[in-house]
Tab-separated table of C-alpha atoms in Angstrom:
chain	number	residue	atom	x	y	z
O	165	MET	CA	0.033	0.084	0.008
O	166	ILE	CA	1.276	3.542	-0.944
O	167	LEU	CA	0.797	6.081	1.643
O	168	VAL	CA	-0.719	9.401	0.637
O	169	ASN	CA	2.213	11.418	1.553
O	170	GLU	CA	4.448	9.158	-0.643
O	171	GLN	CA	2.418	9.368	-3.761
O	172	VAL	CA	4.146	10.736	-6.817
O	173	GLU	CA	2.311	11.874	-10.000
O	174	ARG	CA	4.043	12.760	-13.191
O	175	ILE	CA	2.545	15.102	-15.807
O	176	ILE	CA	3.780	16.199	-19.195
O	177	SER	CA	4.038	19.941	-19.859
O	178	ALA	CA	4.613	21.752	-23.154
O	179	GLY	CA	6.248	25.289	-23.524
O	180	ILE	CA	6.059	26.924	-26.799
O	181	ASP	CA	7.679	30.412	-27.360
O	182	ILE	CA	6.659	32.274	-30.474
O	183	GLY	CA	9.151	35.267	-30.438
O	184	THR	CA	10.110	38.181	-32.612
O	185	SER	CA	12.908	36.323	-34.321
O	186	THR	CA	12.636	32.698	-33.305
O	187	THR	CA	10.174	29.982	-32.199
O	188	LYS	CA	10.981	27.194	-29.746
O	189	LEU	CA	9.401	24.233	-28.108
O	190	VAL	CA	10.274	22.384	-25.002
O	191	ILE	CA	8.608	19.206	-23.513
O	192	SER	CA	8.991	18.834	-19.695
O	193	GLU	CA	7.872	16.201	-17.020
O	194	LEU	CA	6.696	17.584	-13.832
O	195	SER	CA	6.672	15.314	-10.507
O	196	LEU	CA	3.945	16.094	-8.068
O	197	ARG	CA	4.297	14.838	-4.374
O	198	ASN	CA	2.485	15.536	-1.230
O	199	VAL	CA	4.967	17.296	0.886
O	200	ALA	CA	2.802	17.589	4.042
O	201	GLY	CA	3.701	15.378	7.058
O	202	GLY	CA	1.514	12.540	8.241
O	203	GLY	CA	-1.755	13.682	9.684
O	204	GLN	CA	-1.515	17.205	8.191
O	205	VAL	CA	-3.800	18.588	5.270
O	206	PRO	CA	-2.275	17.363	1.948
O	207	LYS	CA	-0.083	19.846	0.214
O	208	ILE	CA	0.715	18.757	-3.329
O	209	GLU	CA	3.728	20.569	-4.821
O	210	ILE	CA	5.836	20.255	-8.081
O	211	THR	CA	9.091	18.714	-6.576
O	212	ASP	CA	10.954	17.964	-9.784
O	213	LYS	CA	11.062	19.181	-13.443
O	214	GLU	CA	12.847	17.194	-16.151
O	215	ILE	CA	13.403	18.406	-19.649
O	216	LEU	CA	12.336	15.572	-22.055
O	217	TYR	CA	12.895	17.420	-25.343
O	218	ARG	CA	14.150	20.612	-26.847
O	219	SER	CA	13.389	21.640	-30.304
O	220	PRO	CA	15.884	23.341	-32.656
O	221	ILE	CA	15.527	27.131	-32.812
O	222	PHE	CA	13.337	28.122	-35.777
O	223	ARG	CA	13.014	31.473	-37.376
O	224	THR	CA	9.498	32.695	-36.683
O	225	PRO	CA	7.349	32.159	-39.884
O	226	LEU	CA	5.644	35.509	-40.990
O	227	VAL	CA	3.437	36.069	-43.968
O	228	SER	CA	4.213	39.770	-43.877
O	229	GLU	CA	5.693	42.276	-41.263
O	230	THR	CA	2.390	42.369	-39.556
O	231	VAL	CA	0.968	38.858	-39.943
O	232	ILE	CA	2.156	35.530	-38.393
O	233	ASP	CA	2.129	32.407	-40.737
O	234	ILE	CA	-0.137	30.377	-38.363
O	235	PRO	CA	-0.263	27.186	-40.561
O	236	ALA	CA	3.434	27.135	-40.654
O	237	VAL	CA	3.775	27.452	-36.800
O	238	GLN	CA	1.209	24.654	-36.399
O	239	ARG	CA	3.065	22.452	-38.793
O	240	MET	CA	6.274	23.184	-36.970
O	241	VAL	CA	4.753	22.250	-33.589
O	242	GLU	CA	3.226	19.062	-34.969
O	243	SER	CA	6.530	17.900	-36.473
O	244	GLU	CA	8.393	18.620	-33.209
O	245	TYR	CA	5.770	16.665	-31.266
O	246	GLN	CA	6.486	13.698	-33.585
O	247	LYS	CA	10.182	13.902	-33.037
O	248	ALA	CA	9.597	14.055	-29.162
O	249	GLY	CA	7.491	11.062	-29.367
O	250	ILE	CA	4.604	12.909	-27.791
O	251	THR	CA	0.930	13.071	-28.788
O	252	ILE	CA	-1.461	15.972	-27.936
O	253	GLU	CA	-3.223	13.574	-25.665
O	254	ASN	CA	-0.137	13.353	-23.517
O	255	ILE	CA	0.045	17.024	-22.790
O	256	GLN	CA	-1.696	18.002	-19.440
O	257	THR	CA	-0.377	21.457	-18.852
O	258	GLY	CA	1.987	24.139	-20.111
O	259	ALA	CA	1.870	27.386	-21.983
O	260	VAL	CA	1.909	29.062	-25.459
O	261	ILE	CA	3.975	32.313	-24.973
O	262	ILE	CA	3.909	34.917	-27.658
O	263	THR	CA	6.701	37.406	-26.936
O	264	GLY	CA	8.317	40.611	-28.066
O	265	GLU	CA	7.225	42.317	-31.307
O	266	THR	CA	5.281	39.162	-32.296
O	267	ALA	CA	2.635	40.119	-29.719
O	268	THR	CA	1.903	43.249	-31.764
O	269	LYS	CA	1.048	41.351	-35.030
O	270	GLN	CA	-2.491	41.571	-36.272
O	271	ASN	CA	-3.378	37.820	-35.734
O	272	ALA	CA	-1.370	37.472	-32.542
O	273	GLU	CA	-4.427	36.603	-30.319
O	274	GLU	CA	-5.896	34.220	-33.121
O	275	MET	CA	-2.318	32.569	-33.242
O	276	VAL	CA	-2.405	31.682	-29.522
O	277	TYR	CA	-5.912	30.310	-29.423
O	278	ARG	CA	-5.590	28.388	-32.597
O	279	LEU	CA	-2.238	26.967	-31.541
O	280	SER	CA	-3.550	25.922	-28.123
O	281	ASN	CA	-6.418	23.858	-29.669
O	282	ALA	CA	-4.054	22.287	-31.992
O	283	ALA	CA	-1.336	21.578	-29.637
O	284	GLY	CA	-3.308	19.720	-26.974
O	285	GLU	CA	-5.665	20.363	-24.127
O	286	PHE	CA	-3.101	22.342	-22.239
O	287	LEU	CA	-3.153	25.748	-20.761
O	288	VAL	CA	-2.633	29.057	-22.670
O	289	ALA	CA	-0.694	32.074	-21.735
O	290	ALA	CA	-0.028	35.000	-23.991
O	291	ALA	CA	2.819	36.872	-22.485
O	292	GLY	CA	2.494	40.658	-21.753
O	293	PRO	CA	5.788	42.184	-21.166
O	294	ASP	CA	5.773	41.715	-17.389
O	295	LEU	CA	4.850	37.956	-17.476
O	296	GLU	CA	7.408	37.519	-20.323
O	297	GLY	CA	10.196	38.916	-18.078
O	298	ILE	CA	9.212	36.779	-15.123
O	299	ILE	CA	9.108	33.577	-17.031
O	300	ALA	CA	12.394	34.221	-18.719
O	301	ALA	CA	13.934	34.945	-15.302
O	302	LYS	CA	12.853	31.510	-14.035
O	303	GLY	CA	14.116	29.785	-17.203
O	304	SER	CA	17.519	31.540	-17.166
O	305	GLY	CA	18.174	30.587	-13.502
O	306	ALA	CA	18.076	34.185	-12.353
O	307	TYR	CA	15.111	33.583	-9.902
O	308	GLN	CA	16.827	30.433	-8.434
O	309	HIS	CA	20.210	32.425	-8.051
O	310	SER	CA	18.604	35.037	-6.060
O	311	ILE	CA	17.222	32.351	-3.623
O	312	LYS	CA	20.619	30.692	-3.427
O	313	THR	CA	22.604	33.897	-2.968
O	314	ARG	CA	19.983	36.156	-1.211
O	315	LYS	CA	21.108	38.774	-3.617
O	316	THR	CA	19.047	41.159	-5.769
O	317	VAL	CA	19.416	39.776	-9.257
O	318	ALA	CA	18.220	41.459	-12.531
O	319	ASN	CA	17.544	39.102	-15.428
O	320	ILE	CA	17.586	40.999	-18.866
O	321	ASP	CA	15.948	38.914	-21.632
O	322	ILE	CA	16.941	40.524	-24.977
O	323	GLY	CA	15.230	39.173	-28.046
O	324	GLY	CA	14.584	40.584	-31.484
O	325	GLY	CA	12.274	43.493	-30.412
O	326	THR	CA	12.373	44.009	-26.538
O	327	ALA	CA	14.467	43.648	-23.418
O	328	ASN	CA	12.376	42.343	-20.623
O	329	ILE	CA	13.789	42.944	-17.255
O	330	ALA	CA	12.764	41.089	-13.953
O	331	VAL	CA	14.277	41.759	-10.705
O	332	TYR	CA	14.295	39.221	-7.889
O	333	ARG	CA	15.563	39.308	-4.330
O	334	SER	CA	15.706	36.029	-2.404
O	335	GLY	CA	13.178	34.539	-4.576
O	336	MET	CA	10.601	37.556	-4.280
O	337	LEU	CA	9.722	39.601	-7.306
O	338	CYS	CA	10.800	43.277	-6.776
O	339	GLY	CA	9.659	44.611	-10.147
O	340	THR	CA	9.695	44.475	-13.866
O	341	CYS	CA	10.371	46.740	-16.850
O	342	THR	CA	10.315	46.329	-20.713
O	343	LEU	CA	12.347	48.370	-23.083
O	344	HIS	CA	12.321	48.657	-26.936
O	345	ILE	CA	15.824	47.208	-27.084
O	346	GLY	CA	16.486	44.305	-29.236
O	347	GLY	CA	18.524	42.647	-32.087
O	348	ARG	CA	16.069	43.119	-34.971
O	349	LEU	CA	15.071	46.729	-34.368
O	350	VAL	CA	17.610	47.708	-37.095
O	351	GLU	CA	17.848	45.346	-40.126
O	352	TRP	CA	19.852	45.537	-43.391
O	353	GLU	CA	18.719	43.971	-46.680
O	354	GLY	CA	21.474	44.847	-49.073
O	355	ALA	CA	21.789	48.625	-49.175
O	356	LYS	CA	18.188	48.944	-47.624
O	357	VAL	CA	17.935	49.689	-44.001
O	358	LYS	CA	14.738	48.834	-42.001
O	359	VAL	CA	14.103	50.608	-38.742
O	360	ALA	CA	11.347	49.449	-36.319
O	361	PRO	CA	8.727	52.247	-35.696
O	362	SER	CA	9.116	51.666	-31.932
O	363	ILE	CA	12.593	53.220	-31.867
O	364	GLY	CA	11.936	56.030	-34.401
O	365	LYS	CA	11.259	58.854	-31.970
O	366	TRP	CA	14.211	57.763	-29.672
O	367	LEU	CA	16.635	57.800	-32.702
O	368	LYS	CA	15.502	61.205	-33.692
O	369	SER	CA	15.889	62.484	-30.120
O	370	ILE	CA	19.554	61.302	-29.881
O	371	GLY	CA	20.383	62.367	-33.388
O	372	ARG	CA	21.238	59.125	-34.853
O	373	SER	CA	20.380	57.214	-37.957
O	374	PRO	CA	21.383	53.833	-39.258
O	375	LEU	CA	21.305	55.320	-42.754
O	376	ASN	CA	24.467	57.070	-41.867
O	377	GLY	CA	26.126	53.779	-41.005
O	378	GLU	CA	25.732	54.391	-37.212
O	379	GLY	CA	24.541	50.972	-36.272
O	380	ALA	CA	27.398	50.358	-33.734
O	381	ILE	CA	26.829	53.853	-32.180
O	382	ILE	CA	23.141	53.153	-31.831
O	383	ALA	CA	23.922	49.676	-30.165
O	384	ASN	CA	26.208	51.631	-27.763
O	385	GLU	CA	23.399	54.068	-26.983
O	386	MET	CA	21.046	51.220	-26.330
O	387	ALA	CA	23.567	49.596	-23.816
O	388	LYS	CA	23.903	53.068	-21.953
O	389	VAL	CA	20.030	53.358	-21.798
O	390	LEU	CA	19.881	49.881	-20.499
O	391	SER	CA	22.421	50.647	-17.657
O	392	ARG	CA	20.602	53.868	-16.673
O	393	PHE	CA	17.307	51.964	-16.230
O	394	LEU	CA	18.964	49.355	-14.168
O	395	ALA	CA	20.496	52.063	-12.025
O	396	GLY	CA	17.297	54.059	-11.791
O	397	SER	CA	18.880	57.123	-13.410
O	398	PHE	CA	17.082	57.085	-16.827
O	399	THR	CA	16.383	60.376	-18.670
O	400	LYS	CA	13.258	61.750	-20.549
O	401	GLU	CA	14.852	60.621	-23.884
O	402	ASP	CA	15.405	57.084	-22.386
O	403	GLU	CA	11.691	56.825	-21.578
O	404	LEU	CA	10.886	56.893	-25.292
O	405	LEU	CA	12.213	53.175	-25.174
O	406	LEU	CA	9.709	52.179	-22.456
O	407	VAL	CA	7.095	49.594	-23.178
O	408	GLY	CA	4.314	50.408	-20.618
O	409	LYS	CA	5.373	51.403	-17.147
O	410	GLU	CA	8.471	52.714	-15.584
O	411	PRO	CA	10.618	50.157	-13.518
O	412	SER	CA	8.745	48.988	-10.525
O	413	TRP	CA	11.555	47.953	-8.246
O	414	THR	CA	13.204	50.151	-5.769
O	415	GLU	CA	16.156	47.769	-4.470
O	416	ARG	CA	19.633	48.176	-5.565
O	417	ILE	CA	20.580	45.615	-8.027
O	418	ASP	CA	23.563	43.335	-7.178
O	419	VAL	CA	23.896	40.898	-9.973
O	420	LEU	CA	23.069	41.049	-13.826
O	421	MET	CA	21.984	37.917	-15.865
O	422	PHE	CA	21.442	38.056	-19.506
O	423	SER	CA	19.193	35.658	-21.413
O	424	GLY	CA	17.375	35.719	-24.843
O	425	GLY	CA	18.799	35.574	-28.441
O	426	VAL	CA	21.212	38.482	-27.976
O	427	SER	CA	22.695	36.874	-24.964
O	428	ASP	CA	23.963	34.008	-27.246
O	429	CYS	CA	26.251	36.365	-28.828
O	430	ILE	CA	27.378	37.752	-25.328
O	431	TYR	CA	28.192	34.285	-23.970
O	432	HIS	CA	29.254	32.612	-27.317
O	433	GLU	CA	27.062	29.542	-26.574
O	434	GLU	CA	24.520	29.158	-29.179
O	435	ARG	CA	24.519	31.851	-31.818
O	436	GLU	CA	21.586	32.316	-34.130
O	437	ASP	CA	22.046	32.178	-37.861
O	438	GLU	CA	24.494	34.891	-38.669
O	439	SER	CA	22.963	35.451	-42.045
O	440	PHE	CA	20.554	37.571	-39.974
O	441	ARG	CA	21.627	40.955	-40.896
O	442	ASP	CA	20.478	43.096	-37.887
O	443	ILE	CA	21.827	44.972	-35.035
O	444	GLY	CA	21.999	41.952	-32.746
O	445	MET	CA	25.815	41.173	-32.826
O	446	MET	CA	26.596	44.873	-32.354
O	447	LEU	CA	24.167	45.168	-29.404
O	448	ALA	CA	25.832	42.077	-27.790
O	449	ALA	CA	29.289	43.551	-28.230
O	450	SER	CA	28.053	46.969	-26.765
O	451	ILE	CA	26.666	45.328	-23.750
O	452	LYS	CA	29.675	43.112	-23.121
O	453	GLU	CA	32.079	46.065	-23.583
O	454	SER	CA	29.953	48.614	-21.561
O	455	GLU	CA	31.930	50.236	-18.825
O	456	GLU	CA	28.617	51.201	-17.039
O	457	LEU	CA	27.261	47.586	-17.086
O	458	ALA	CA	30.494	46.266	-15.954
O	459	ALA	CA	30.022	48.123	-12.558
O	460	TRP	CA	27.551	45.156	-11.687
O	461	GLU	CA	28.465	41.531	-10.786
O	462	TRP	CA	27.699	39.410	-13.813
O	463	GLU	CA	26.354	35.740	-13.409
O	464	GLN	CA	26.237	33.466	-16.398
O	465	PRO	CA	22.667	32.087	-17.010
O	466	VAL	CA	21.554	28.355	-17.123
O	467	GLU	CA	19.869	29.103	-20.410
O	468	THR	CA	20.117	31.805	-22.906
O	469	VAL	CA	17.841	31.823	-25.971
O	470	ARG	CA	15.654	29.092	-24.665
O	471	ALA	CA	15.064	30.789	-21.191
O	472	THR	CA	11.573	31.869	-22.094
O	473	VAL	CA	10.396	28.508	-23.518
O	474	LEU	CA	11.875	26.608	-20.628
O	475	GLY	CA	10.181	28.946	-18.267
O	476	ALA	CA	6.875	28.473	-20.021
O	477	GLY	CA	7.129	24.604	-20.017
O	478	ALA	CA	8.331	24.180	-16.497
O	479	HIS	CA	7.583	27.272	-14.429
O	480	THR	CA	4.195	28.635	-15.337
O	481	THR	CA	2.213	25.806	-13.769
O	482	GLU	CA	1.129	25.920	-10.077
O	483	ILE	CA	-0.675	23.319	-8.228
O	484	SER	CA	-3.929	23.926	-6.218
O	485	GLY	CA	-4.407	22.756	-2.703
O	486	ALA	CA	-5.771	19.161	-2.225
O	487	THR	CA	-8.803	20.428	-0.137
O	488	ILE	CA	-10.837	21.489	-3.133
O	489	GLU	CA	-14.163	21.009	-4.816
O	490	VAL	CA	-14.294	20.784	-8.542
O	491	ASN	CA	-16.726	19.667	-11.220
O	492	ASP	CA	-14.387	17.987	-13.410
O	493	SER	CA	-16.865	17.804	-16.436
O	494	HIS	CA	-16.542	21.648	-16.570
O	495	LEU	CA	-12.721	21.568	-16.700
O	496	PRO	CA	-10.455	22.878	-18.247
O	497	VAL	CA	-11.372	26.512	-18.164
O	498	ARG	CA	-9.208	29.119	-19.724
O	499	ASN	CA	-8.778	32.893	-19.580
O	500	ILE	CA	-10.969	33.615	-16.683
O	501	PRO	CA	-10.361	36.953	-15.226
O	502	VAL	CA	-10.113	37.377	-11.350
O	503	TYR	CA	-11.994	39.600	-9.031
O	504	ARG	CA	-10.584	39.994	-5.700
O	505	VAL	CA	-12.676	40.118	-2.536
O	506	ASP	CA	-10.725	40.994	0.734
O	507	PHE	CA	-12.075	39.766	4.043
O	508	HIS	CA	-9.528	41.588	6.267
O	509	GLY	CA	-12.294	43.051	8.262
O	510	GLY	CA	-13.893	39.650	8.928
O	511	LEU	CA	-17.290	38.433	7.843
O	512	ASP	CA	-19.284	41.442	9.011
O	513	ASP	CA	-22.024	42.453	6.508
O	514	VAL	CA	-20.874	39.469	4.285
O	515	THR	CA	-24.195	39.475	2.319
O	516	ALA	CA	-23.805	43.212	1.329
O	517	LYS	CA	-20.133	42.633	0.791
O	518	MET	CA	-20.699	39.617	-1.701
O	519	THR	CA	-23.608	41.473	-3.411
O	520	GLN	CA	-21.378	44.379	-4.126
O	521	ALA	CA	-18.557	42.147	-5.280
O	522	VAL	CA	-20.650	40.251	-7.774
O	523	GLN	CA	-22.168	43.619	-9.089
O	524	ASP	CA	-18.714	45.153	-9.408
O	525	ALA	CA	-17.212	42.090	-11.165
O	526	ILE	CA	-20.213	42.112	-13.618
O	527	THR	CA	-19.518	45.772	-14.313
O	528	ILE	CA	-15.823	45.220	-15.007
O	529	TYR	CA	-15.857	41.765	-16.877
O	530	ASP	CA	-19.356	41.522	-18.295
O	531	ALA	CA	-20.552	45.113	-18.871
O	532	LEU	CA	-22.804	44.136	-21.787
O	533	GLN	CA	-24.490	41.436	-19.702
O	534	GLU	CA	-23.388	38.740	-22.208
O	535	GLY	CA	-22.817	36.109	-19.603
O	536	LEU	CA	-19.002	36.237	-19.615
O	537	ASN	CA	-17.666	34.330	-16.659
O	538	PHE	CA	-15.082	35.400	-14.028
O	539	ALA	CA	-13.531	34.107	-10.852
O	540	PHE	CA	-13.634	35.377	-7.274
O	541	TYR	CA	-10.386	35.418	-5.296
O	542	LEU	CA	-11.268	35.232	-1.586
O	543	THR	CA	-8.449	36.474	0.438
O	544	ASN	CA	-7.469	37.337	4.167
O	545	LEU	CA	-10.226	35.168	5.550
O	546	PRO	CA	-10.207	34.795	9.328
O	547	TYR	CA	-10.613	31.293	10.951
O	548	GLN	CA	-13.980	30.048	9.588
O	549	SER	CA	-16.215	27.869	11.765
O	550	PHE	CA	-19.019	25.713	10.047
O	551	ARG	CA	-21.407	28.681	10.795
O	552	ASP	CA	-19.091	31.173	9.069
O	553	ILE	CA	-18.751	28.911	6.068
O	554	HIS	CA	-22.500	28.496	5.800
O	555	ARG	CA	-23.118	32.320	6.115
O	556	LEU	CA	-20.503	32.877	3.263
O	557	ALA	CA	-21.970	30.147	1.121
O	558	VAL	CA	-25.600	31.614	1.455
O	559	ALA	CA	-24.307	35.205	0.804
O	560	PHE	CA	-22.620	33.941	-2.385
O	561	THR	CA	-25.757	32.017	-3.505
O	562	GLU	CA	-27.987	35.164	-3.158
O	563	ALA	CA	-25.459	37.573	-4.726
O	564	LEU	CA	-25.031	35.263	-7.780
O	565	LYS	CA	-28.619	35.969	-8.726
O	566	GLN	CA	-27.396	39.120	-10.217
O	567	LYS	CA	-25.531	37.254	-13.025
O	568	PRO	CA	-27.188	36.982	-16.448
O	569	ASN	CA	-26.024	33.457	-16.863
O	570	ARG	CA	-26.633	31.477	-13.585
O	571	GLN	CA	-25.805	28.135	-15.178
O	572	GLN	CA	-22.071	28.849	-15.864
O	573	PRO	CA	-19.605	27.413	-13.346
O	574	LEU	CA	-19.036	29.449	-10.141
O	575	ILE	CA	-15.192	29.748	-10.030
O	576	ILE	CA	-13.686	30.620	-6.544
O	577	VAL	CA	-10.027	30.793	-5.553
O	578	MET	CA	-8.654	30.955	-2.078
O	579	ASP	CA	-5.394	31.325	-0.365
O	580	SER	CA	-6.553	29.352	2.622
O	581	ASP	CA	-7.627	25.645	3.018
O	582	TYR	CA	-11.416	26.007	2.919
O	583	GLY	CA	-12.065	25.122	-0.702
O	584	LYS	CA	-13.792	21.940	-0.194
O	585	ALA	CA	-15.839	23.125	2.787
O	586	LEU	CA	-17.131	26.244	0.967
O	587	GLY	CA	-17.701	24.396	-2.312
O	588	GLN	CA	-19.632	21.595	-0.687
O	589	THR	CA	-21.720	23.982	1.313
O	590	ILE	CA	-22.694	25.977	-1.743
O	591	LEU	CA	-23.593	22.754	-3.567
O	592	ALA	CA	-25.879	21.804	-0.530
O	593	ASN	CA	-27.745	25.193	-1.101
O	594	GLN	CA	-27.755	24.975	-4.872
O	595	PRO	CA	-27.108	21.375	-6.126
O	596	ASP	CA	-27.575	22.267	-9.790
O	597	LEU	CA	-24.761	24.917	-9.875
O	598	PRO	CA	-21.442	23.662	-11.290
O	599	VAL	CA	-18.835	24.704	-8.680
O	600	ILE	CA	-15.064	25.010	-9.150
O	601	CYS	CA	-13.521	26.001	-5.654
O	602	ILE	CA	-9.823	25.713	-5.481
O	603	ASP	CA	-7.469	26.757	-2.478
O	604	GLN	CA	-3.773	27.198	-1.630
O	605	THR	CA	-3.548	29.552	-4.687
O	606	GLU	CA	-2.568	33.165	-4.701
O	607	VAL	CA	-3.763	35.422	-7.548
O	608	GLU	CA	-4.464	39.225	-7.779
O	609	HIS	CA	-7.201	41.272	-9.086
O	610	GLY	CA	-6.938	41.647	-12.956
O	611	ASP	CA	-4.955	38.298	-13.246
O	612	TYR	CA	-6.339	35.585	-15.597
O	613	LEU	CA	-6.616	31.900	-14.655
O	614	ASP	CA	-6.367	28.627	-16.566
O	615	ILE	CA	-7.489	25.737	-14.496
O	616	GLY	CA	-6.644	22.118	-15.844
O	617	ARG	CA	-8.425	18.817	-15.406
O	618	LEU	CA	-8.339	17.019	-11.943
O	619	LEU	CA	-5.353	14.880	-11.457
O	620	ARG	CA	-5.074	11.550	-9.564
O	621	THR	CA	-3.533	13.324	-6.586
O	622	GLY	CA	-6.831	15.405	-6.152
O	623	VAL	CA	-5.415	18.695	-7.302
O	624	VAL	CA	-5.679	20.735	-10.485
O	625	PRO	CA	-2.855	22.485	-12.491
O	626	VAL	CA	-3.260	26.309	-12.504
O	627	VAL	CA	-1.581	28.968	-14.574
O	628	VAL	CA	-1.918	32.504	-13.318
O	629	LYS	CA	-1.131	34.931	-16.089
O	630	THR	CA	-1.534	38.364	-17.661
O	631	LEU	CA	-3.114	38.376	-21.067
O	632	THR	CA	-1.667	41.348	-23.075
O	633	PHE	CA	-1.322	41.824	-26.837
O	634	HIS	CA	0.580	45.125	-26.704
O	635	SER	CA	0.647	47.474	-29.655
């Protein structure tokens, strides 16, 4: 007989990264184990990750400068599955990540959803710049290095169109930032020079032009901008290269780690096709020779060009608690927006609180009353007696009468261990309501959730993500 706390379950995860320059695929095996002691509430965690297959690095197929060649990407993925000896039925979790400038293509969103259906019933994440940087930091080893050394580590993932920065200290995310710094922002086709629109204003502000043969000078300027953002001393002209918000960390950075396609040229590990006539090699040389960047300690990454795809395949998945209540016939669910309900003040006026929460969530996520679904994140719940759980369940049931589609699953996420108790109590009040109530999972207001099918260990795989197709 195998004891519960000794059970190990293995699931197959796929990571697919469709980037500005390149597309990669990784197949991983994740091992799940109950890490709680005997007699304690089961706590299932991913205890091991093994890479089963790494694809070659492919040039991202495009129909034009603004359109991804979706059939070509699908054929590429199908072919790599065959080489890996994997079928779509084997895939239980993972992520499709669309990164860099590729996320600006006209059919980027269509690409992600079509590929997810063709590549198996696994979870979909379309990376916004913040998520992209976080995933790359985990794939490169920067996140792990921050835990090991307790230092503040900045991972700079530089691809064809963007540099995604994620800063970690002792395993805690300090902040992120994304810049229009990348290897394909300036390209040459014979005597013709192509400059990405994203850096046009910045080039004008610094009085530089690749038309004048100033590619190396432009690369040097990009390296200086990068150093100023890392040091927190960026200028108004530098802000022209920002993608979205300013850097969100306040800590002083101790260590730099570089990943992405450009980092191959820095570390001379796995160069991309040198027939690509772009600024990538110049940018790598400028970063490597920069006196400003040399002021920091450098740490070589575990992975360079494959950091994001490895992060997508092995680090996007979390595991719910084991004390959950789910209707497996309604799983998986994808791209469910999260509305946060904070119970820091206890359960006073719980009926009014839940009524207002449902009303606000409908206003935000289903303003046209089309019946679009969303999840509730219940956080900071105090100790719950059976009576408290019953009060909360009744309040939920009444509040849900505001929803235009009352037959869709009620999705609840909790950071405490009351998932099964609350879910079963709601079902006792309304037996015909599909309930998906998971716990030991932390999300935030505005996050999106993918929840996979119930596993043998009584848990579900969860991907918490930000869906952004930036323009």
